[in-house]
């Protein structure tokens, strides 16, 4: 989806049900930039009922959206950014305003890894989706290293670390797991096998439809296609994956700051988190909301979270090196 695509969500009016109705600008619109437009669309009716405000969505990949916020810093057009990679916000803290949501105490403490953003929902962004009709059981790659095998040339979908926050996370996971020197050598061999899609949503869709045999993706993206009957299996690479929350934040100087704060408050609420779990198989950020049915327990996953200090210190250099690789 291109950065210029906008979907105005004009929902029916409803009474406020717990959030005070702020004095909205822009005729009641709240502008939300998001890399997960379906979730914001699904949340819009509940937000409308609580706040009286409509949401205008601008959808694109995490990297594109944050670059847009940076480019608009002199005259911001968005009020909030929702469901993007937290590392992108951490790399550009000056264009975002710190905010503590009303129900901050209900957010799992382990997810509060940065003062620059609020957790949106819990994701496993570093998993592998495999089309079981195209890849025999005995050949399913169970490790990151296996993706460098030349037999997968042109068969692995990757969103592109410059366009997608989850793809950048996948690249950083590989480097963190193996160490930068060995990790870059491995990733360069993987890159020979990759088809770069330019968007995170195109990866699991392409795997599900048989366009690609394998894809680097998010757990919940793949799970939705599995529930729809697609021949897809989720693999949690043995060397380690990340289990973390994607991010949301208030845009500094946005045209409707009250609306932006109200939207973030609503997304943190139990009502909104339950909807995200039920509709999108995301894991909740709250300790009082149940996870998706059948979700693999964290204790059974090869979790190797990347320290936020490592991510913040290395992200720019990693992205620059990645861009040099894909442009050569």
mmCIF file with all atom_site columns, C-alpha atoms in Angstrom, residues 48-170:
data_model
loop_
_atom_site.group_PDB
_atom_site.id
_atom_site.type_symbol
_atom_site.label_atom_id
_atom_site.label_alt_id
_atom_site.label_comp_id
_atom_site.label_asym_id
_atom_site.label_entity_id
_atom_site.label_seq_id
_atom_site.pdbx_PDB_ins_code
_atom_site.Cartn_x
_atom_site.Cartn_y
_atom_site.Cartn_z
_atom_site.occupancy
_atom_site.B_iso_or_equiv
_atom_site.pdbx_formal_charge
_atom_site.auth_seq_id
_atom_site.auth_comp_id
_atom_site.auth_asym_id
_atom_site.auth_atom_id
_atom_site.pdbx_PDB_model_num
ATOM 1   C CA . UNK A 1 48  ? -15.829 6.487   17.792 1.00 0.00 ? 48  UNK A CA 1
ATOM 2   C CA . UNK A 1 49  ? -18.202 5.276   20.499 1.00 0.00 ? 49  UNK A CA 1
ATOM 3   C CA . UNK A 1 50  ? -15.854 6.305   23.278 1.00 0.00 ? 50  UNK A CA 1
ATOM 4   C CA . UNK A 1 51  ? -14.557 9.598   21.939 1.00 0.00 ? 51  UNK A CA 1
ATOM 5   C CA . UNK A 1 52  ? -16.948 10.806  19.265 1.00 0.00 ? 52  UNK A CA 1
ATOM 6   C CA . UNK A 1 53  ? -14.023 11.098  16.854 1.00 0.00 ? 53  UNK A CA 1
ATOM 7   C CA . UNK A 1 54  ? -13.356 9.540   13.455 1.00 0.00 ? 54  UNK A CA 1
ATOM 8   C CA . UNK A 1 55  ? -10.008 8.126   12.376 1.00 0.00 ? 55  UNK A CA 1
ATOM 9   C CA . UNK A 1 56  ? -8.265  8.935   9.115  1.00 0.00 ? 56  UNK A CA 1
ATOM 10  C CA . UNK A 1 57  ? -5.723  6.267   8.257  1.00 0.00 ? 57  UNK A CA 1
ATOM 11  C CA . UNK A 1 58  ? -2.528  6.685   6.254  1.00 0.00 ? 58  UNK A CA 1
ATOM 12  C CA . UNK A 1 59  ? -0.981  3.265   5.651  1.00 0.00 ? 59  UNK A CA 1
ATOM 13  C CA . UNK A 1 60  ? 2.536   2.238   4.604  1.00 0.00 ? 60  UNK A CA 1
ATOM 14  C CA . UNK A 1 61  ? 5.534   0.362   5.964  1.00 0.00 ? 61  UNK A CA 1
ATOM 15  C CA . UNK A 1 62  ? 7.093   1.390   9.271  1.00 0.00 ? 62  UNK A CA 1
ATOM 16  C CA . UNK A 1 63  ? 10.204  2.850   7.728  1.00 0.00 ? 63  UNK A CA 1
ATOM 17  C CA . UNK A 1 64  ? 8.268   4.900   5.202  1.00 0.00 ? 64  UNK A CA 1
ATOM 18  C CA . UNK A 1 65  ? 5.898   6.266   7.815  1.00 0.00 ? 65  UNK A CA 1
ATOM 19  C CA . UNK A 1 66  ? 8.614   7.357   10.216 1.00 0.00 ? 66  UNK A CA 1
ATOM 20  C CA . UNK A 1 67  ? 10.495  9.023   7.356  1.00 0.00 ? 67  UNK A CA 1
ATOM 21  C CA . UNK A 1 68  ? 7.301   10.849  6.501  1.00 0.00 ? 68  UNK A CA 1
ATOM 22  C CA . UNK A 1 69  ? 6.890   12.067  10.087 1.00 0.00 ? 69  UNK A CA 1
ATOM 23  C CA . UNK A 1 70  ? 10.485  13.305  10.007 1.00 0.00 ? 70  UNK A CA 1
ATOM 24  C CA . UNK A 1 71  ? 9.926   15.077  6.675  1.00 0.00 ? 71  UNK A CA 1
ATOM 25  C CA . UNK A 1 72  ? 6.783   16.753  8.045  1.00 0.00 ? 72  UNK A CA 1
ATOM 26  C CA . UNK A 1 73  ? 8.309   17.823  11.345 1.00 0.00 ? 73  UNK A CA 1
ATOM 27  C CA . UNK A 1 74  ? 7.953   21.542  10.559 1.00 0.00 ? 74  UNK A CA 1
ATOM 28  C CA . UNK A 1 75  ? 4.226   21.070  9.876  1.00 0.00 ? 75  UNK A CA 1
ATOM 29  C CA . UNK A 1 76  ? 3.058   17.667  11.151 1.00 0.00 ? 76  UNK A CA 1
ATOM 30  C CA . UNK A 1 77  ? 0.047   16.110  9.470  1.00 0.00 ? 77  UNK A CA 1
ATOM 31  C CA . UNK A 1 78  ? -0.393  13.060  11.724 1.00 0.00 ? 78  UNK A CA 1
ATOM 32  C CA . UNK A 1 79  ? -1.571  12.914  15.321 1.00 0.00 ? 79  UNK A CA 1
ATOM 33  C CA . UNK A 1 80  ? -0.320  9.428   16.148 1.00 0.00 ? 80  UNK A CA 1
ATOM 34  C CA . UNK A 1 81  ? 1.681   6.584   14.647 1.00 0.00 ? 81  UNK A CA 1
ATOM 35  C CA . UNK A 1 82  ? 0.378   3.083   15.379 1.00 0.00 ? 82  UNK A CA 1
ATOM 36  C CA . UNK A 1 83  ? 1.793   -0.435  14.974 1.00 0.00 ? 83  UNK A CA 1
ATOM 37  C CA . UNK A 1 84  ? 5.296   0.275   13.728 1.00 0.00 ? 84  UNK A CA 1
ATOM 38  C CA . UNK A 1 85  ? 8.692   -1.001  14.758 1.00 0.00 ? 85  UNK A CA 1
ATOM 39  C CA . UNK A 1 86  ? 9.779   0.569   18.023 1.00 0.00 ? 86  UNK A CA 1
ATOM 40  C CA . UNK A 1 87  ? 13.350  0.797   16.770 1.00 0.00 ? 87  UNK A CA 1
ATOM 41  C CA . UNK A 1 88  ? 12.211  3.305   14.130 1.00 0.00 ? 88  UNK A CA 1
ATOM 42  C CA . UNK A 1 89  ? 10.725  5.551   16.817 1.00 0.00 ? 89  UNK A CA 1
ATOM 43  C CA . UNK A 1 90  ? 13.789  5.163   19.041 1.00 0.00 ? 90  UNK A CA 1
ATOM 44  C CA . UNK A 1 91  ? 15.962  6.275   16.133 1.00 0.00 ? 91  UNK A CA 1
ATOM 45  C CA . UNK A 1 92  ? 13.942  9.490   15.694 1.00 0.00 ? 92  UNK A CA 1
ATOM 46  C CA . UNK A 1 93  ? 12.696  10.477  19.181 1.00 0.00 ? 93  UNK A CA 1
ATOM 47  C CA . UNK A 1 94  ? 12.614  14.198  18.433 1.00 0.00 ? 94  UNK A CA 1
ATOM 48  C CA . UNK A 1 95  ? 9.567   13.968  16.161 1.00 0.00 ? 95  UNK A CA 1
ATOM 49  C CA . UNK A 1 96  ? 7.475   12.130  18.756 1.00 0.00 ? 96  UNK A CA 1
ATOM 50  C CA . UNK A 1 97  ? 6.045   13.299  22.083 1.00 0.00 ? 97  UNK A CA 1
ATOM 51  C CA . UNK A 1 98  ? 6.296   11.060  25.126 1.00 0.00 ? 98  UNK A CA 1
ATOM 52  C CA . UNK A 1 99  ? 2.933   10.118  26.568 1.00 0.00 ? 99  UNK A CA 1
ATOM 53  C CA . UNK A 1 100 ? 1.788   7.861   29.412 1.00 0.00 ? 100 UNK A CA 1
ATOM 54  C CA . UNK A 1 101 ? -1.632  6.341   28.631 1.00 0.00 ? 101 UNK A CA 1
ATOM 55  C CA . UNK A 1 102 ? -4.365  6.322   31.265 1.00 0.00 ? 102 UNK A CA 1
ATOM 56  C CA . UNK A 1 103 ? -4.192  2.568   31.846 1.00 0.00 ? 103 UNK A CA 1
ATOM 57  C CA . UNK A 1 104 ? -0.416  2.332   31.724 1.00 0.00 ? 104 UNK A CA 1
ATOM 58  C CA . UNK A 1 105 ? -0.427  0.274   34.950 1.00 0.00 ? 105 UNK A CA 1
ATOM 59  C CA . UNK A 1 106 ? -2.151  -2.603  33.100 1.00 0.00 ? 106 UNK A CA 1
ATOM 60  C CA . UNK A 1 107 ? 0.607   -2.917  30.499 1.00 0.00 ? 107 UNK A CA 1
ATOM 61  C CA . UNK A 1 108 ? 2.975   -5.833  31.114 1.00 0.00 ? 108 UNK A CA 1
ATOM 62  C CA . UNK A 1 109 ? 6.183   -4.370  32.587 1.00 0.00 ? 109 UNK A CA 1
ATOM 63  C CA . UNK A 1 110 ? 8.391   -6.519  30.338 1.00 0.00 ? 110 UNK A CA 1
ATOM 64  C CA . UNK A 1 111 ? 7.011   -4.706  27.304 1.00 0.00 ? 111 UNK A CA 1
ATOM 65  C CA . UNK A 1 112 ? 7.962   -1.237  28.528 1.00 0.00 ? 112 UNK A CA 1
ATOM 66  C CA . UNK A 1 113 ? 11.415  -1.287  27.004 1.00 0.00 ? 113 UNK A CA 1
ATOM 67  C CA . UNK A 1 114 ? 11.624  2.309   25.780 1.00 0.00 ? 114 UNK A CA 1
ATOM 68  C CA . UNK A 1 115 ? 10.400  5.669   27.085 1.00 0.00 ? 115 UNK A CA 1
ATOM 69  C CA . UNK A 1 116 ? 9.845   6.826   23.512 1.00 0.00 ? 116 UNK A CA 1
ATOM 70  C CA . UNK A 1 117 ? 6.861   4.648   22.655 1.00 0.00 ? 117 UNK A CA 1
ATOM 71  C CA . UNK A 1 118 ? 3.873   2.718   24.013 1.00 0.00 ? 118 UNK A CA 1
ATOM 72  C CA . UNK A 1 119 ? 3.389   -1.004  23.244 1.00 0.00 ? 119 UNK A CA 1
ATOM 73  C CA . UNK A 1 120 ? 0.594   -1.651  20.720 1.00 0.00 ? 120 UNK A CA 1
ATOM 74  C CA . UNK A 1 121 ? 0.318   -5.436  20.743 1.00 0.00 ? 121 UNK A CA 1
ATOM 75  C CA . UNK A 1 122 ? 2.745   -8.306  21.201 1.00 0.00 ? 122 UNK A CA 1
ATOM 76  C CA . UNK A 1 123 ? 4.281   -9.741  18.069 1.00 0.00 ? 123 UNK A CA 1
ATOM 77  C CA . UNK A 1 124 ? 6.739   -12.404 17.039 1.00 0.00 ? 124 UNK A CA 1
ATOM 78  C CA . UNK A 1 125 ? 8.157   -10.565 14.025 1.00 0.00 ? 125 UNK A CA 1
ATOM 79  C CA . UNK A 1 126 ? 11.019  -12.976 13.380 1.00 0.00 ? 126 UNK A CA 1
ATOM 80  C CA . UNK A 1 127 ? 9.364   -16.190 12.250 1.00 0.00 ? 127 UNK A CA 1
ATOM 81  C CA . UNK A 1 128 ? 9.390   -18.086 8.977  1.00 0.00 ? 128 UNK A CA 1
ATOM 82  C CA . UNK A 1 129 ? 6.258   -19.046 7.034  1.00 0.00 ? 129 UNK A CA 1
ATOM 83  C CA . UNK A 1 130 ? 6.515   -22.119 4.802  1.00 0.00 ? 130 UNK A CA 1
ATOM 84  C CA . UNK A 1 131 ? 4.112   -23.262 2.081  1.00 0.00 ? 131 UNK A CA 1
ATOM 85  C CA . UNK A 1 132 ? 3.767   -26.971 2.834  1.00 0.00 ? 132 UNK A CA 1
ATOM 86  C CA . UNK A 1 133 ? 2.636   -27.781 -0.714 1.00 0.00 ? 133 UNK A CA 1
ATOM 87  C CA . UNK A 1 134 ? 5.863   -26.374 -2.121 1.00 0.00 ? 134 UNK A CA 1
ATOM 88  C CA . UNK A 1 135 ? 8.283   -27.524 0.575  1.00 0.00 ? 135 UNK A CA 1
ATOM 89  C CA . UNK A 1 136 ? 8.293   -31.208 1.624  1.00 0.00 ? 136 UNK A CA 1
ATOM 90  C CA . UNK A 1 137 ? 8.245   -31.884 5.350  1.00 0.00 ? 137 UNK A CA 1
ATOM 91  C CA . UNK A 1 138 ? 11.815  -33.168 5.361  1.00 0.00 ? 138 UNK A CA 1
ATOM 92  C CA . UNK A 1 139 ? 13.103  -29.992 3.674  1.00 0.00 ? 139 UNK A CA 1
ATOM 93  C CA . UNK A 1 140 ? 11.401  -27.383 5.852  1.00 0.00 ? 140 UNK A CA 1
ATOM 94  C CA . UNK A 1 141 ? 14.160  -25.036 7.090  1.00 0.00 ? 141 UNK A CA 1
ATOM 95  C CA . UNK A 1 142 ? 14.169  -25.009 10.885 1.00 0.00 ? 142 UNK A CA 1
ATOM 96  C CA . UNK A 1 143 ? 17.034  -22.535 11.323 1.00 0.00 ? 143 UNK A CA 1
ATOM 97  C CA . UNK A 1 144 ? 18.033  -19.111 10.050 1.00 0.00 ? 144 UNK A CA 1
ATOM 98  C CA . UNK A 1 145 ? 21.206  -20.572 8.584  1.00 0.00 ? 145 UNK A CA 1
ATOM 99  C CA . UNK A 1 146 ? 19.205  -22.976 6.412  1.00 0.00 ? 146 UNK A CA 1
ATOM 100 C CA . UNK A 1 147 ? 17.730  -20.022 4.509  1.00 0.00 ? 147 UNK A CA 1
ATOM 101 C CA . UNK A 1 148 ? 21.158  -19.402 2.947  1.00 0.00 ? 148 UNK A CA 1
ATOM 102 C CA . UNK A 1 149 ? 21.048  -22.716 1.063  1.00 0.00 ? 149 UNK A CA 1
ATOM 103 C CA . UNK A 1 150 ? 21.292  -21.923 -2.694 1.00 0.00 ? 150 UNK A CA 1
ATOM 104 C CA . UNK A 1 151 ? 18.373  -24.273 -3.411 1.00 0.00 ? 151 UNK A CA 1
ATOM 105 C CA . UNK A 1 152 ? 16.049  -21.545 -2.130 1.00 0.00 ? 152 UNK A CA 1
ATOM 106 C CA . UNK A 1 153 ? 17.204  -18.941 -4.680 1.00 0.00 ? 153 UNK A CA 1
ATOM 107 C CA . UNK A 1 154 ? 14.221  -16.861 -5.776 1.00 0.00 ? 154 UNK A CA 1
ATOM 108 C CA . UNK A 1 155 ? 11.889  -18.742 -3.410 1.00 0.00 ? 155 UNK A CA 1
ATOM 109 C CA . UNK A 1 156 ? 12.091  -16.696 -0.182 1.00 0.00 ? 156 UNK A CA 1
ATOM 110 C CA . UNK A 1 157 ? 10.043  -13.512 0.326  1.00 0.00 ? 157 UNK A CA 1
ATOM 111 C CA . UNK A 1 158 ? 11.527  -10.670 2.385  1.00 0.00 ? 158 UNK A CA 1
ATOM 112 C CA . UNK A 1 159 ? 9.812   -7.322  2.831  1.00 0.00 ? 159 UNK A CA 1
ATOM 113 C CA . UNK A 1 160 ? 12.984  -5.204  2.730  1.00 0.00 ? 160 UNK A CA 1
ATOM 114 C CA . UNK A 1 161 ? 14.614  -3.700  5.798  1.00 0.00 ? 161 UNK A CA 1
ATOM 115 C CA . UNK A 1 162 ? 14.305  -0.141  4.476  1.00 0.00 ? 162 UNK A CA 1
ATOM 116 C CA . UNK A 1 163 ? 10.550  -0.408  3.916  1.00 0.00 ? 163 UNK A CA 1
ATOM 117 C CA . UNK A 1 164 ? 9.339   -2.629  6.750  1.00 0.00 ? 164 UNK A CA 1
ATOM 118 C CA . UNK A 1 165 ? 9.971   -2.459  10.491 1.00 0.00 ? 165 UNK A CA 1
ATOM 119 C CA . UNK A 1 166 ? 9.488   -6.216  10.836 1.00 0.00 ? 166 UNK A CA 1
ATOM 120 C CA . UNK A 1 167 ? 12.002  -6.899  8.063  1.00 0.00 ? 167 UNK A CA 1
ATOM 121 C CA . UNK A 1 168 ? 14.545  -4.664  9.786  1.00 0.00 ? 168 UNK A CA 1
ATOM 122 C CA . UNK A 1 169 ? 13.880  -6.621  12.979 1.00 0.00 ? 169 UNK A CA 1
ATOM 123 C CA . UNK A 1 170 ? 14.485  -9.887  11.100 1.00 0.00 ? 170 UNK A CA 1
#
